[in-house]
MMTF fields as JSON, N, C-alpha, C and O atoms, coordinates in Angstrom:
{
  "mmtfVersion": "1.0.0",
  "mmtfProducer": "UNKNOWN",
  "numBonds": 539,
  "numAtoms": 540,
  "numGroups": 135,
  "numChains": 1,
  "numModels": 1,
  "chainsPerModel": [1],
  "groupsPerChain": [135],
  "chainIdList": ["A"],
  "bondAtomList": [4, 2, 8, 6, 12, 10, 16, 14, 20, 18, 24, 22, 28, 26, 32, 30, 36, 34, 40, 38, 44, 42, 48, 46, 52, 50, 56, 54, 60, 58, 64, 62, 68, 66, 72, 70, 76, 74, 80, 78, 84, 82, 88, 86, 92, 90, 96, 94, 100, 98, 104, 102, 108, 106, 112, 110, 116, 114, 120, 118, 124, 122, 128, 126, 132, 130, 136, 134, 140, 138, 144, 142, 148, 146, 152, 150, 156, 154, 160, 158, 164, 162, 168, 166, 172, 170, 176, 174, 180, 178, 184, 182, 188, 186, 192, 190, 196, 194, 200, 198, 204, 202, 208, 206, 212, 210, 216, 214, 220, 218, 224, 222, 228, 226, 232, 230, 236, 234, 240, 238, 244, 242, 248, 246, 252, 250, 256, 254, 260, 258, 264, 262, 268, 266, 272, 270, 276, 274, 280, 278, 284, 282, 288, 286, 292, 290, 296, 294, 300, 298, 304, 302, 308, 306, 312, 310, 316, 314, 320, 318, 324, 322, 328, 326, 332, 330, 336, 334, 340, 338, 344, 342, 348, 346, 352, 350, 356, 354, 360, 358, 364, 362, 368, 366, 372, 370, 376, 374, 380, 378, 384, 382, 388, 386, 392, 390, 396, 394, 400, 398, 404, 402, 408, 406, 412, 410, 416, 414, 420, 418, 424, 422, 428, 426, 432, 430, 436, 434, 440, 438, 444, 442, 448, 446, 452, 450, 456, 454, 460, 458, 464, 462, 468, 466, 472, 470, 476, 474, 480, 478, 484, 482, 488, 486, 492, 490, 496, 494, 500, 498, 504, 502, 508, 506, 512, 510, 516, 514, 520, 518, 524, 522, 528, 526, 532, 530, 536, 534],
  "bondOrderList": [1, 1, 1, 1, 1, 1, 1, 1, 1, 1, 1, 1, 1, 1, 1, 1, 1, 1, 1, 1, 1, 1, 1, 1, 1, 1, 1, 1, 1, 1, 1, 1, 1, 1, 1, 1, 1, 1, 1, 1, 1, 1, 1, 1, 1, 1, 1, 1, 1, 1, 1, 1, 1, 1, 1, 1, 1, 1, 1, 1, 1, 1, 1, 1, 1, 1, 1, 1, 1, 1, 1, 1, 1, 1, 1, 1, 1, 1, 1, 1, 1, 1, 1, 1, 1, 1, 1, 1, 1, 1, 1, 1, 1, 1, 1, 1, 1, 1, 1, 1, 1, 1, 1, 1, 1, 1, 1, 1, 1, 1, 1, 1, 1, 1, 1, 1, 1, 1, 1, 1, 1, 1, 1, 1, 1, 1, 1, 1, 1, 1, 1, 1, 1, 1],
  "groupList": [{"groupName": "UNK", "atomNameList": ["N", "CA", "C", "O"], "elementList": ["N", "C", "C", "O"], "formalChargeList": [0, 0, 0, 0], "bondAtomList": [1, 0, 2, 1, 3, 2], "bondOrderList": [1, 1, 2], "singleLetterCode": "X", "chemCompType": "L-PEPTIDE LINKING"}],
  "groupTypeList": [0, 0, 0, 0, 0, 0, 0, 0, 0, 0, 0, 0, 0, 0, 0, 0, 0, 0, 0, 0, 0, 0, 0, 0, 0, 0, 0, 0, 0, 0, 0, 0, 0, 0, 0, 0, 0, 0, 0, 0, 0, 0, 0, 0, 0, 0, 0, 0, 0, 0, 0, 0, 0, 0, 0, 0, 0, 0, 0, 0, 0, 0, 0, 0, 0, 0, 0, 0, 0, 0, 0, 0, 0, 0, 0, 0, 0, 0, 0, 0, 0, 0, 0, 0, 0, 0, 0, 0, 0, 0, 0, 0, 0, 0, 0, 0, 0, 0, 0, 0, 0, 0, 0, 0, 0, 0, 0, 0, 0, 0, 0, 0, 0, 0, 0, 0, 0, 0, 0, 0, 0, 0, 0, 0, 0, 0, 0, 0, 0, 0, 0, 0, 0, 0, 0],
  "groupIdList": [1, 2, 3, 4, 5, 6, 7, 8, 9, 10, 11, 12, 13, 14, 15, 16, 17, 18, 19, 20, 21, 22, 23, 24, 25, 26, 27, 28, 29, 30, 31, 32, 33, 34, 35, 36, 37, 38, 39, 40, 41, 42, 43, 44, 45, 46, 47, 48, 49, 50, 51, 52, 53, 54, 55, 56, 57, 58, 59, 60, 61, 62, 63, 64, 65, 66, 67, 68, 69, 70, 71, 72, 73, 74, 75, 76, 77, 78, 79, 80, 81, 82, 83, 84, 85, 86, 87, 88, 89, 90, 91, 92, 93, 94, 95, 96, 97, 98, 99, 100, 101, 102, 103, 104, 105, 106, 107, 108, 109, 110, 111, 112, 113, 114, 115, 116, 117, 118, 119, 120, 121, 122, 123, 124, 125, 126, 127, 128, 129, 130, 131, 132, 133, 134, 135],
  "secStructList": [7, 7, 7, 1, 3, 3, 3, 3, 3, 3, 3, 3, 3, 7, 7, 6, 6, 7, 7, 7, 2, 2, 2, 2, 2, 2, 2, 2, 2, 2, 2, 2, 2, 2, 6, 6, 7, 3, 3, 3, 3, 3, 3, 3, 6, 6, 6, 3, 3, 3, 3, 3, 3, 3, 3, 3, 2, 2, 2, 2, 2, 2, 2, 2, 2, 2, 2, 2, 2, 2, 2, 6, 7, 6, 6, 1, 7, 7, 1, 6, 6, 7, 1, 3, 3, 3, 3, 3, 7, 1, 1, 1, 7, 7, 1, 1, 7, 7, 1, 1, 3, 3, 3, 3, 7, 6, 6, 1, 7, 7, 7, 5, 1, 1, 1, 1, 1, 5, 7, 4, 4, 4, 7, 3, 3, 3, 3, 6, 6, 3, 3, 3, 3, 7, 7],
  "xCoordList": [57.134, 55.747, 55.387, 55.749, 54.693, 54.297, 52.982, 52.042, 52.939, 51.719, 50.642, 50.93, 49.407, 48.29, 47.876, 47.152, 48.321, 47.87, 49.014, 50.187, 48.643, 49.601, 49.098, 47.907, 50.025, 49.7, 50.592, 51.779, 50.03, 50.831, 50.197, 49.026, 51.008, 50.488, 50.742, 51.634, 49.958, 50.038, 49.796, 49.241, 50.233, 49.916, 49.672, 50.521, 48.522, 48.12, 48.041, 47.147, 48.996, 49.078, 47.974, 47.72, 47.315, 46.251, 46.722, 47.625, 46.126, 46.491, 46.06, 45.099, 46.76, 46.415, 44.98, 44.579, 44.223, 42.846, 41.864, 40.686, 42.307, 41.426, 40.387, 40.717, 39.154, 38.062, 37.546, 36.491, 38.264, 37.748, 38.227, 38.001, 38.881, 39.43, 38.343, 38.57, 37.169, 36.1, 35.687, 35.522, 35.52, 35.144, 36.234, 35.938, 37.49, 38.604, 38.604, 38.751, 38.441, 38.407, 37.235, 37.373, 36.085, 34.914, 35.173, 34.792, 35.811, 36.113, 37.088, 36.927, 38.097, 39.045, 38.313, 38.5, 37.48, 36.73, 35.797, 35.72, 35.092, 34.157, 34.877, 34.405, 36.023, 36.769, 37.32, 37.304, 37.802, 38.298, 37.178, 37.388, 35.992, 34.862, 34.47, 34.182, 34.457, 34.101, 35.089, 34.728, 36.334, 37.375, 37.745, 38.77, 36.901, 37.092, 38.431, 39.071, 38.838, 40.048, 39.636, 38.476, 40.576, 40.309, 41.483, 42.566, 41.264, 42.269, 41.606, 40.545, 42.223, 41.698, 42.23, 43.221, 41.541, 41.96, 41.687, 40.764, 42.518, 42.424, 43.027, 43.957, 42.493, 43.141, 44.348, 44.276, 45.461, 46.656, 46.851, 46.251, 47.684, 47.976, 48.746, 48.858, 49.279, 50.077, 49.255, 49.805, 47.949, 47.068, 47.132, 47.328, 46.963, 46.988, 46.007, 45.51, 45.74, 44.966, 45.967, 46.75, 45.937, 46.862, 46.065, 44.885, 46.72, 46.04, 46.835, 47.965, 46.217, 46.783, 45.727, 44.527, 46.199, 45.296, 45.896, 47.107, 45.036, 45.442, 44.396, 43.197, 44.89, 44.004, 44.707, 45.89, 43.941, 44.622, 45.418, 45.19, 46.342, 47.266, 46.559, 46.91, 45.575, 44.884, 44.184, 44.274, 43.491, 42.788, 43.772, 43.503, 44.91, 45.912, 46.446, 46.663, 46.659, 47.119, 46.065, 46.406, 44.786, 43.702, 43.704, 43.538, 43.892, 43.912, 45.077, 44.912, 46.248, 47.415, 47.201, 47.568, 46.611, 46.339, 45.329, 45.466, 44.329, 43.335, 43.979, 43.706, 44.831, 45.528, 46.422, 46.501, 47.091, 47.933, 47.105, 47.526, 45.921, 45.03, 44.572, 44.505, 44.254, 43.887, 45.042, 44.837, 46.252, 47.44, 47.728, 48.355, 47.285, 47.572, 46.495, 46.563, 45.497, 44.462, 45.119, 46.006, 44.704, 45.332, 45.128, 45.859, 44.157, 43.913, 44.858, 44.92, 45.602, 46.514, 47.901, 48.288, 48.653, 49.977, 50.98, 51.192, 51.588, 52.604, 53.974, 54.589, 54.455, 55.745, 56.769, 56.9, 57.484, 58.52, 57.972, 58.634, 56.767, 56.14, 55.97, 55.985, 55.81, 55.635, 54.183, 53.909, 53.252, 51.848, 51.377, 50.556, 51.88, 51.51, 52.764, 53.723, 52.743, 53.815, 53.197, 52.236, 53.752, 53.282, 54.456, 55.546, 54.236, 55.258, 54.672, 53.73, 55.238, 54.819, 55.399, 56.546, 54.615, 55.088, 55.708, 55.221, 56.778, 57.399, 56.488, 56.616, 55.585, 54.57, 53.222, 53.179, 52.153, 50.845, 50.2, 49.077, 50.884, 50.282, 50.228, 51.209, 49.081, 48.947, 48.812, 48.389, 49.17, 49.216, 47.839, 47.627, 46.913, 45.553, 44.657, 44.448, 44.144, 43.422, 41.937, 41.555, 41.111, 39.672, 39.037, 39.655, 37.822, 37.141, 36.555, 36.039, 36.632, 36.139, 37.043, 37.947, 36.792, 37.591, 37.002, 35.816, 37.811, 37.333, 37.886, 39.05, 37.033, 37.459, 37.712, 36.809, 38.94, 39.353, 39.344, 39.716, 38.912, 38.921, 40.335, 41.301, 40.442, 41.748, 42.497, 43.727, 41.796, 42.42, 43.152, 44.017, 42.827, 43.471, 44.914, 45.177, 45.836, 47.252, 47.521, 47.421, 47.86, 48.135, 49.501, 49.797, 50.336, 51.595, 52.599, 52.44, 53.646, 54.647, 56.032, 56.207, 57.007, 58.394, 59.064, 60.097, 58.474, 59.064, 57.958, 56.771, 58.374, 57.411, 56.78, 57.392, 55.607, 54.74, 54.024, 53.901, 53.567, 52.821, 53.711, 53.346, 54.883, 55.844, 55.375, 54.861, 55.554, 55.183, 55.965, 57.176, 55.281, 55.926, 57.07, 58.018, 57.022, 58.109, 59.361, 60.378, 59.307, 60.468, 61.193, 62.204, 60.691, 61.344, 62.678, 62.796, 63.672, 64.969, 64.868, 64.237, 65.482, 65.513, 66.958, 67.843, 67.195, 68.54, 68.526, 67.735, 69.417, 69.579, 71.039, 71.885, 71.341, 72.738, 73.629, 74.761, 73.125, 73.922, 74.03, 74.641, 73.455, 73.511, 72.169, 71.125, 72.195, 70.969, 70.685, 71.576, 69.435, 69.048, 67.624, 66.87, 67.272, 65.936, 65.076, 65.398, 63.988, 63.11, 62.341, 62.143, 61.92, 61.183, 59.875, 59.108],
  "yCoordList": [-3.384, -3.761, -3.79, -2.88, -4.81, -4.973, -4.239, -4.338, -3.507, -2.785, -3.777, -4.796, -3.482, -4.367, -4.224, -5.072, -3.172, -2.884, -2.946, -2.833, -3.129, -3.149, -2.18, -2.134, -1.412, -0.533, -0.883, -1.157, -0.875, -1.166, -0.52, -0.139, -0.409, 0.061, -1.016, -1.849, -0.995, -2.057, -1.491, -0.406, -2.268, -1.997, -3.337, -4.227, -3.475, -4.685, -4.348, -3.625, -4.886, -4.6, -5.331, -6.506, -4.646, -5.23, -5.372, -4.652, -6.289, -6.405, -5.16, -4.49, -4.861, -3.71, -3.854, -4.92, -2.789, -2.795, -3.464, -3.579, -3.913, -4.596, -3.614, -2.483, -4.044, -3.192, -3.627, -3.16, -4.511, -5.07, -4.325, -4.793, -3.182, -2.513, -2.114, -2.162, -1.724, -1.35, -2.542, -2.403, -3.709, -4.904, -5.286, -5.699, -5.147, -5.455, -4.502, -4.933, -3.208, -2.226, -2.49, -2.369, -2.848, -3.15, -4.38, -4.402, -5.397, -6.607, -6.285, -6.773, -5.466, -5.06, -4.273, -4.515, -3.331, -2.521, -3.379, -3.195, -4.311, -5.163, -5.985, -6.087, -6.574, -7.355, -6.455, -6.828, -5.285, -4.34, -3.954, -3.929, -3.653, -3.305, -4.475, -4.279, -5.675, -6.866, -7.114, -7.697, -6.673, -6.912, -5.659, -5.627, -4.625, -3.38, -2.716, -2.147, -2.798, -2.122, -0.79, -0.594, 0.104, 1.31, 1.62, 1.055, 2.525, 2.862, 3.328, 3.951, 3.032, 3.507, 2.664, 1.946, 2.772, 2.125, 3.096, 3.908, 2.995, 3.936, 3.303, 2.501, 3.669, 3.319, 4.224, 5.422, 3.648, 4.465, 4.674, 3.965, 5.64, 5.849, 4.679, 4.599, 3.771, 2.649, 1.376, 0.276, 1.509, 0.354, -0.603, -1.807, -0.047, -0.86, -0.293, 0.824, -1.079, -0.626, -0.45, -1.353, 0.719, 1.042, 1.44, 1.778, 1.397, 1.845, 1.607, 1.119, 1.962, 1.744, 1.067, 1.273, 0.259, -0.455, -0.428, -0.567, -0.247, -0.359, -1.212, -0.939, -2.256, -3.2, -3.739, -3.486, -4.492, -5.267, -6.358, -6.642, -6.961, -7.925, -9.056, -9.368, -9.66, -10.795, -10.373, -11.066, -9.242, -8.759, -8.352, -8.57, -7.76, -7.367, -8.587, -8.536, -9.681, -10.911, -11.433, -11.933, -11.315, -11.711, -10.835, -11.328, -9.535, -8.615, -8.924, -8.928, -9.181, -9.499, -10.808, -10.913, -11.807, -13.08, -12.877, -13.466, -12.051, -11.758, -11.073, -11.442, -10.08, -9.394, -10.372, -10.318, -11.257, -12.267, -13.194, -13.562, -13.574, -14.419, -13.692, -14.286, -12.395, -11.616, -11.577, -11.691, -11.418, -11.324, -12.634, -12.631, -13.749, -15.046, -15.472, -16.565, -14.61, -14.914, -15.075, -14.296, -16.064, -16.284, -15.132, -15.032, -14.262, -13.147, -11.976, -11.064, -11.981, -10.878, -11.184, -12.349, -10.14, -10.359, -10.834, -10.162, -11.966, -12.483, -12.177, -13.042, -10.978, -10.572, -10.58, -9.602, -11.67, -11.799, -11.58, -10.962, -12.085, -11.958, -10.503, -10.202, -9.614, -8.21, -7.771, -6.575, -8.717, -8.378, -7.658, -6.745, -8.053, -7.437, -6.97, -7.725, -5.72, -5.184, -4.674, -3.905, -5.105, -4.648, -4.055, -4.627, -2.917, -2.282, -2.117, -1.35, -2.845, -2.716, -1.445, -1.093, -0.762, 0.44, 0.067, -0.844, 0.761, 0.461, 0.818, 0.253, 1.741, 2.043, 1.789, 1.316, 2.081, 1.743, 2.908, 2.782, 4.029, 5.207, 5.074, 4.698, 5.386, 5.441, 6.908, 7.731, 7.23, 8.632, 9.275, 10.371, 8.601, 9.122, 8.362, 7.158, 9.065, 8.438, 8.786, 9.947, 7.779, 7.963, 7.126, 6.182, 7.46, 6.711, 5.4, 4.598, 5.186, 3.966, 3.688, 4.467, 2.582, 2.286, 3.052, 2.911, 3.856, 4.784, 4.427, 4.049, 4.553, 4.46, 5.884, 6.721, 6.151, 7.508, 7.681, 6.775, 8.859, 9.179, 9.118, 9.447, 8.693, 8.552, 9.882, 9.888, 10.98, 12.289, 12.772, 13.641, 12.235, 12.693, 12.195, 11.02, 13.079, 12.727, 12.016, 12.614, 10.743, 9.953, 9.284, 8.438, 9.637, 8.915, 9.152, 10.062, 8.301, 8.304, 8.506, 8.453, 8.736, 8.923, 7.61, 7.618, 6.479, 5.178, 4.2, 4.495, 3.023, 1.996, 1.363, 1.368, 0.837, 0.88, 2.226, 2.972, 2.51, 3.728, 4.963, 5.977, 4.837, 5.938, 7.016, 6.707, 8.27, 9.387, 9.306, 9.082, 9.487, 9.329, 10.305, 9.98, 11.48, 12.441, 12.082, 12.767, 11.023, 10.596, 9.397, 8.952, 8.872, 7.723, 8.122, 9.168, 7.285, 7.5, 7.082, 6.075, 7.847, 7.525, 7.413, 8.053, 6.606, 6.464, 6.927, 6.45, 7.865, 8.366, 8.268, 8.849, 7.535, 7.361, 6.879, 7.342, 5.956, 5.385, 6.262, 5.852, 7.458, 8.352, 8.324, 8.521, 8.079, 8.008, 9.38, 10.02, 9.831, 11.098, 10.975, 10.099, 11.851, 11.854, 12.788, 13.965, 12.26, 13.101, 14.053, 13.776, 15.147, 16.143, 16.466, 17.281],
  "zCoordList": [8.552, 8.405, 6.917, 6.172, 6.498, 5.113, 4.872, 5.66, 3.771, 3.421, 3.021, 2.392, 3.383, 3.03, 1.577, 1.056, 0.92, -0.433, -1.434, -1.076, -2.698, -3.799, -4.861, -5.168, -5.412, -6.532, -7.707, -7.528, -8.909, -10.104, -11.325, -11.321, -12.371, -13.656, -14.694, -14.534, -15.752, -16.756, -18.149, -18.323, -19.129, -20.531, -21.206, -21.161, -21.825, -22.533, -24.019, -24.459, -24.787, -26.22, -26.964, -26.7, -27.893, -28.706, -30.147, -30.572, -30.904, -32.32, -33.091, -32.713, -34.15, -34.992, -35.483, -35.951, -35.373, -35.845, -34.913, -35.251, -33.749, -32.8, -32.269, -31.912, -32.22, -31.747, -30.376, -29.946, -29.681, -28.427, -27.19, -26.074, -27.353, -26.177, -25.186, -23.977, -25.671, -24.745, -23.888, -22.676, -24.501, -23.75, -22.752, -21.631, -23.158, -22.26, -21.075, -19.931, -21.339, -20.243, -19.306, -18.088, -19.865, -19.019, -18.157, -16.986, -18.714, -17.932, -16.803, -15.685, -17.091, -16.045, -14.967, -13.775, -15.392, -14.421, -13.574, -12.359, -14.199, -13.46, -12.397, -11.264, -12.758, -11.781, -10.672, -9.499, -11.044, -10.04, -9.076, -7.863, -9.604, -8.741, -7.844, -6.663, -8.388, -7.601, -6.467, -5.445, -6.642, -5.644, -4.854, -4.172, -4.949, -4.194, -4.496, -3.612, -5.746, -6.208, -6.82, -7.182, -6.928, -7.679, -8.575, -8.42, -9.517, -10.5, -11.761, -11.719, -12.896, -14.167, -15.32, -15.186, -16.46, -17.71, -18.846, -18.785, -19.893, -21.004, -22.255, -22.167, -23.421, -24.681, -24.848, -24.576, -25.299, -25.525, -27.017, -27.825, -27.396, -28.82, -29.442, -30.665, -28.616, -29.114, -29.311, -29.258, -29.538, -29.76, -28.57, -28.737, -27.362, -26.155, -25.141, -25.288, -24.116, -22.96, -21.831, -21.534, -21.205, -20.124, -18.891, -18.983, -17.737, -16.534, -15.282, -15.314, -14.173, -12.85, -11.989, -12.169, -11.055, -10.148, -8.749, -8.578, -7.75, -6.346, -5.628, -5.683, -4.95, -4.254, -3.014, -2.784, -2.221, -1.181, -1.881, -3.057, -1.167, -1.788, -2.535, -3.673, -1.901, -2.523, -3.816, -4.829, -3.775, -4.957, -6.058, -7.239, -5.676, -6.673, -7.407, -8.618, -6.688, -7.341, -8.32, -9.392, -7.952, -8.866, -10.111, -11.227, -9.914, -11.051, -11.986, -13.206, -11.421, -12.246, -13.002, -14.172, -12.343, -13.012, -14.147, -15.219, -13.907, -14.93, -16.134, -17.276, -15.883, -16.975, -17.736, -18.963, -17.013, -17.675, -18.545, -19.641, -18.06, -18.859, -20.116, -21.192, -19.978, -21.157, -22.152, -23.361, -21.635, -22.5, -23.215, -24.274, -22.659, -23.285, -24.273, -24.835, -24.489, -25.486, -26.855, -27.204, -27.629, -28.937, -29.91, -30.896, -29.661, -30.576, -30.338, -31.163, -29.221, -28.934, -29.48, -29.581, -29.833, -30.421, -29.384, -28.375, -29.616, -28.695, -29.271, -29.895, -29.075, -29.612, -28.49, -27.754, -28.361, -27.334, -25.927, -25.093, -25.658, -24.346, -23.919, -22.726, -24.872, -24.557, -24.694, -24.796, -24.697, -24.805, -23.549, -23.636, -22.383, -21.119, -20.393, -20.234, -19.957, -19.128, -17.838, -17.863, -16.707, -15.393, -14.646, -14.631, -14.031, -13.191, -11.799, -11.595, -10.844, -9.451, -8.864, -9.14, -8.062, -7.394, -6.048, -5.378, -5.645, -4.35, -3.178, -2.092, -3.397, -2.395, -3.055, -4.19, -2.395, -2.956, -3.69, -4.178, -3.776, -4.387, -5.9, -6.541, -6.452, -7.895, -8.279, -7.468, -9.508, -9.918, -10.012, -9.495, -10.664, -10.787, -9.821, -9.965, -8.856, -7.753, -7.846, -7.702, -8.084, -8.147, -7.04, -6.549, -6.646, -5.584, -6.103, -5.325, -7.396, -8.038, -9.24, -9.54, -9.918, -11.107, -12.274, -12.574, -12.932, -13.955, -15.336, -15.475, -16.346, -17.736, -18.211, -18.197, -18.629, -18.989, -20.498, -21.243, -20.938, -22.369, -22.924, -22.236, -24.171, -24.828, -24.921, -24.959, -24.958, -25.125, -23.867, -23.963, -22.712, -21.475, -21.419, -21.671, -21.095, -21.009, -19.686, -18.614, -19.778, -18.576, -18.63, -17.786, -19.592, -19.8, -18.667, -17.853, -18.639, -17.582, -18.173, -19.39, -17.32, -17.755, -18.157, -18.826, -17.746, -18.061, -18.433, -18.291, -18.916, -19.318, -18.076, -17.009, -18.195, -19.364, -19.489, -18.518, -20.675, -21.012, -20.908, -20.314, -21.503, -21.526, -22.502, -23.577, -22.127, -22.994, -24.305, -24.3, -25.405, -26.708, -26.912, -27.627, -26.319, -26.511, -25.716, -25.831, -24.914, -24.135, -24.737, -24.195, -25.848, -26.464, -27.069, -27.707, -26.865, -27.492, -28.947, -29.272, -29.807, -31.227, -31.673, -31.105, -32.682, -33.223, -34.674, -35.488, -34.981, -36.348, -36.689, -36.009, -37.74, -38.176, -37.035, -36.892, -36.227, -35.145, -33.908, -32.921, -33.934, -32.777, -32.063, -32.685, -30.762, -29.987, -29.398, -28.839, -29.524, -28.919, -28.411, -28.835, -27.509, -26.951, -27.782, -27.945, -28.304, -29.118, -28.212, -27.029, -28.764, -27.963, -28.622, -28.107]
}
């Protein structure tokens, strides 16, 4: 049986010094509210907007298309098509579950073990050709 809902997380990279993250988060929240989705959005330390979304299938496709449209704006950095990263969840569960779409303060730790929005202390670093996990 196919689940009626889709859950995913995303990261939308912004240009250095960009001040439009609040407007972007509000637009994401407004569309999520209009489509009865829930989840969250937050500014990340990597100059991006990150979050999770859970919706019915049709609304999730609208949300993904909207995020893709935001990512294709000429003002956003197009670095090897890495402006937008989306990770679909195998089930519909999202990590932070709110009864509505929430804008989260930048100070709250919401990072993950993998991309998008990977915790900075989990990035692999290379020093003198040797790869190690920073702590």
